[in-house]
Amino acid sequence: MAFKGKVSSTKNVLLHLLLCLIIFYSVYYMTASVCFGAFRLETFDGLIPFDFKTEPSDSNSKYLVNLLSMELTYFICGLLFAVVVKRWVWDYAITVTFVHVSLTSAGKYPWATGKYPWASSGDI
């Protein structure tokens, strides 16, 4: 019972992963900017995908924009990933999610405020 699938090279996988990450964050910022405009919020924060300080509440507009942007991004990226990678969509989608959660979580810890403290504190 040997594996009879096509194996991609490491270079090809990393290239597709980089492309999927670029697509993910590009779509996220586009949907977030549209949602910010739709909810008529005052300021657009450049660190919106990495925001972990906003209190989750139905009455908090910023939280609702973050949530709606993330949900729309995953829906749109699922379709775009299918066009880009054609196969293994779930593998790339789960890997992009893992990378995003890892980056978001890294900003919570004090060791992340080393040389560039503005990168994780939200003070750009």
PDB file of C-alpha atoms in Angstrom:
ATOM      1  CA  MET A   1       0.000   0.000   0.000  1.00  0.00           C
ATOM      2  CA  ALA A   2       2.247   2.749  -1.209  1.00  0.00           C
ATOM      3  CA  PHE A   3       1.263   6.388  -1.369  1.00  0.00           C
ATOM      4  CA  LYS A   4       0.313   7.272  -4.934  1.00  0.00           C
ATOM      5  CA  GLY A   5      -0.097  11.027  -4.662  1.00  0.00           C
ATOM      6  CA  LYS A   6       1.883  13.863  -6.164  1.00  0.00           C
ATOM      7  CA  VAL A   7       4.405  15.339  -3.743  1.00  0.00           C
ATOM      8  CA  SER A   8       5.323  19.004  -4.086  1.00  0.00           C
ATOM      9  CA  SER A   9       8.774  20.376  -3.462  1.00  0.00           C
ATOM     10  CA  THR A  10       9.467  22.334  -0.296  1.00  0.00           C
ATOM     11  CA  LYS A  11      10.142  25.458  -2.332  1.00  0.00           C
ATOM     12  CA  ASN A  12       6.751  25.171  -4.019  1.00  0.00           C
ATOM     13  CA  VAL A  13       4.934  24.637  -0.707  1.00  0.00           C
ATOM     14  CA  LEU A  14       6.657  27.631   0.923  1.00  0.00           C
ATOM     15  CA  LEU A  15       5.905  29.802  -2.105  1.00  0.00           C
ATOM     16  CA  HIS A  16       2.229  28.859  -1.969  1.00  0.00           C
ATOM     17  CA  LEU A  17       2.166  29.438   1.794  1.00  0.00           C
ATOM     18  CA  LEU A  18       3.679  32.904   1.357  1.00  0.00           C
ATOM     19  CA  LEU A  19       1.161  33.687  -1.371  1.00  0.00           C
ATOM     20  CA  CYS A  20      -1.702  32.487   0.836  1.00  0.00           C
ATOM     21  CA  LEU A  21      -0.482  34.644   3.749  1.00  0.00           C
ATOM     22  CA  ILE A  22      -0.298  37.696   1.483  1.00  0.00           C
ATOM     23  CA  ILE A  23      -3.788  36.975   0.187  1.00  0.00           C
ATOM     24  CA  PHE A  24      -5.109  36.463   3.730  1.00  0.00           C
ATOM     25  CA  TYR A  25      -3.825  39.742   5.147  1.00  0.00           C
ATOM     26  CA  SER A  26      -4.683  41.706   1.991  1.00  0.00           C
ATOM     27  CA  VAL A  27      -8.263  40.454   2.079  1.00  0.00           C
ATOM     28  CA  TYR A  28      -8.411  41.051   5.833  1.00  0.00           C
ATOM     29  CA  TYR A  29      -7.395  44.699   5.514  1.00  0.00           C
ATOM     30  CA  MET A  30      -9.794  45.238   2.609  1.00  0.00           C
ATOM     31  CA  THR A  31     -12.768  43.737   4.449  1.00  0.00           C
ATOM     32  CA  ALA A  32     -11.812  45.529   7.663  1.00  0.00           C
ATOM     33  CA  SER A  33     -11.675  48.906   5.909  1.00  0.00           C
ATOM     34  CA  VAL A  34     -15.092  48.315   4.311  1.00  0.00           C
ATOM     35  CA  CYS A  35     -16.540  47.236   7.674  1.00  0.00           C
ATOM     36  CA  PHE A  36     -14.999  50.251   9.429  1.00  0.00           C
ATOM     37  CA  GLY A  37     -16.686  52.488   6.883  1.00  0.00           C
ATOM     38  CA  ALA A  38     -19.993  50.648   7.171  1.00  0.00           C
ATOM     39  CA  PHE A  39     -19.974  50.941  10.970  1.00  0.00           C
ATOM     40  CA  ARG A  40     -18.748  54.566  10.745  1.00  0.00           C
ATOM     41  CA  LEU A  41     -15.948  54.138  13.274  1.00  0.00           C
ATOM     42  CA  GLU A  42     -13.600  57.061  13.909  1.00  0.00           C
ATOM     43  CA  THR A  43     -10.143  55.539  13.474  1.00  0.00           C
ATOM     44  CA  PHE A  44      -8.821  52.637  11.445  1.00  0.00           C
ATOM     45  CA  ASP A  45      -6.156  50.817  13.437  1.00  0.00           C
ATOM     46  CA  GLY A  46      -3.375  49.308  11.330  1.00  0.00           C
ATOM     47  CA  LEU A  47      -2.951  46.508  13.838  1.00  0.00           C
ATOM     48  CA  ILE A  48      -6.569  45.352  13.576  1.00  0.00           C
ATOM     49  CA  PRO A  49      -5.735  41.697  12.776  1.00  0.00           C
ATOM     50  CA  PHE A  50      -3.606  41.533  15.912  1.00  0.00           C
ATOM     51  CA  ASP A  51      -6.037  43.241  18.282  1.00  0.00           C
ATOM     52  CA  PHE A  52      -6.475  41.207  21.439  1.00  0.00           C
ATOM     53  CA  LYS A  53      -7.366  44.061  23.811  1.00  0.00           C
ATOM     54  CA  THR A  54     -10.890  44.808  22.531  1.00  0.00           C
ATOM     55  CA  GLU A  55     -13.523  43.519  24.930  1.00  0.00           C
ATOM     56  CA  PRO A  56     -15.935  41.068  23.285  1.00  0.00           C
ATOM     57  CA  SER A  57     -19.418  42.540  23.494  1.00  0.00           C
ATOM     58  CA  ASP A  58     -22.454  42.832  21.252  1.00  0.00           C
ATOM     59  CA  SER A  59     -22.590  46.568  21.929  1.00  0.00           C
ATOM     60  CA  ASN A  60     -18.902  47.191  21.090  1.00  0.00           C
ATOM     61  CA  SER A  61     -18.745  48.268  17.436  1.00  0.00           C
ATOM     62  CA  LYS A  62     -14.993  47.757  17.152  1.00  0.00           C
ATOM     63  CA  TYR A  63     -15.348  44.156  18.311  1.00  0.00           C
ATOM     64  CA  LEU A  64     -18.155  43.541  15.822  1.00  0.00           C
ATOM     65  CA  VAL A  65     -16.027  44.981  13.003  1.00  0.00           C
ATOM     66  CA  ASN A  66     -13.115  42.717  13.992  1.00  0.00           C
ATOM     67  CA  LEU A  67     -15.375  39.675  14.141  1.00  0.00           C
ATOM     68  CA  LEU A  68     -17.189  40.392  10.884  1.00  0.00           C
ATOM     69  CA  SER A  69     -13.908  41.157   9.092  1.00  0.00           C
ATOM     70  CA  MET A  70     -12.388  37.882  10.242  1.00  0.00           C
ATOM     71  CA  GLU A  71     -15.410  35.814   9.227  1.00  0.00           C
ATOM     72  CA  LEU A  72     -15.644  37.442   5.799  1.00  0.00           C
ATOM     73  CA  THR A  73     -11.905  37.034   5.312  1.00  0.00           C
ATOM     74  CA  TYR A  74     -12.030  33.300   5.962  1.00  0.00           C
ATOM     75  CA  PHE A  75     -14.954  32.883   3.571  1.00  0.00           C
ATOM     76  CA  ILE A  76     -13.321  34.884   0.762  1.00  0.00           C
ATOM     77  CA  CYS A  77      -9.877  33.350   1.333  1.00  0.00           C
ATOM     78  CA  GLY A  78     -11.329  29.857   1.152  1.00  0.00           C
ATOM     79  CA  LEU A  79     -12.461  30.640  -2.369  1.00  0.00           C
ATOM     80  CA  LEU A  80      -9.209  32.371  -3.334  1.00  0.00           C
ATOM     81  CA  PHE A  81      -7.032  29.600  -1.886  1.00  0.00           C
ATOM     82  CA  ALA A  82      -8.923  27.097  -4.035  1.00  0.00           C
ATOM     83  CA  VAL A  83      -7.936  29.112  -7.112  1.00  0.00           C
ATOM     84  CA  VAL A  84      -4.304  29.515  -6.042  1.00  0.00           C
ATOM     85  CA  VAL A  85      -3.372  26.081  -4.678  1.00  0.00           C
ATOM     86  CA  LYS A  86      -6.101  24.000  -6.368  1.00  0.00           C
ATOM     87  CA  ARG A  87      -5.469  21.109  -3.987  1.00  0.00           C
ATOM     88  CA  TRP A  88      -4.679  21.020  -0.304  1.00  0.00           C
ATOM     89  CA  VAL A  89      -6.869  24.048   0.401  1.00  0.00           C
ATOM     90  CA  TRP A  90      -7.524  22.850   3.940  1.00  0.00           C
ATOM     91  CA  ASP A  91      -3.810  22.375   4.598  1.00  0.00           C
ATOM     92  CA  TYR A  92      -2.995  25.935   3.586  1.00  0.00           C
ATOM     93  CA  ALA A  93      -6.056  27.391   5.333  1.00  0.00           C
ATOM     94  CA  ILE A  94      -5.195  25.654   8.615  1.00  0.00           C
ATOM     95  CA  THR A  95      -1.536  26.666   8.324  1.00  0.00           C
ATOM     96  CA  VAL A  96      -2.452  30.317   7.655  1.00  0.00           C
ATOM     97  CA  THR A  97      -4.809  30.222  10.644  1.00  0.00           C
ATOM     98  CA  PHE A  98      -2.058  28.764  12.827  1.00  0.00           C
ATOM     99  CA  VAL A  99       0.421  31.436  11.703  1.00  0.00           C
ATOM    100  CA  HIS A 100      -2.150  34.191  12.331  1.00  0.00           C
ATOM    101  CA  VAL A 101      -3.023  32.904  15.818  1.00  0.00           C
ATOM    102  CA  SER A 102       0.685  32.531  16.633  1.00  0.00           C
ATOM    103  CA  LEU A 103       1.445  36.109  15.558  1.00  0.00           C
ATOM    104  CA  THR A 104      -1.555  37.449  17.435  1.00  0.00           C
ATOM    105  CA  SER A 105      -0.678  35.542  20.584  1.00  0.00           C
ATOM    106  CA  ALA A 106       2.964  36.624  20.448  1.00  0.00           C
ATOM    107  CA  GLY A 107       1.938  40.240  21.066  1.00  0.00           C
ATOM    108  CA  LYS A 108       0.418  39.352  24.436  1.00  0.00           C
ATOM    109  CA  TYR A 109       3.641  38.350  26.135  1.00  0.00           C
ATOM    110  CA  PRO A 110       6.239  40.659  27.717  1.00  0.00           C
ATOM    111  CA  TRP A 111       9.121  39.087  25.785  1.00  0.00           C
ATOM    112  CA  ALA A 112       7.547  40.449  22.600  1.00  0.00           C
ATOM    113  CA  THR A 113       8.221  44.023  23.691  1.00  0.00           C
ATOM    114  CA  GLY A 114      11.995  43.831  23.251  1.00  0.00           C
ATOM    115  CA  LYS A 115      13.713  45.893  20.562  1.00  0.00           C
ATOM    116  CA  TYR A 116      10.512  47.138  18.899  1.00  0.00           C
ATOM    117  CA  PRO A 117       7.914  47.571  21.645  1.00  0.00           C
ATOM    118  CA  TRP A 118       5.589  49.493  19.319  1.00  0.00           C
ATOM    119  CA  ALA A 119       5.081  46.346  17.230  1.00  0.00           C
ATOM    120  CA  SER A 120       3.072  44.619  19.940  1.00  0.00           C
ATOM    121  CA  SER A 121       1.742  47.496  22.029  1.00  0.00           C
ATOM    122  CA  GLY A 122      -0.317  49.118  19.289  1.00  0.00           C
ATOM    123  CA  ASP A 123       1.527  52.468  19.460  1.00  0.00           C
ATOM    124  CA  ILE A 124       2.507  53.041  15.860  1.00  0.00           C
TER     125      ILE A 124
END
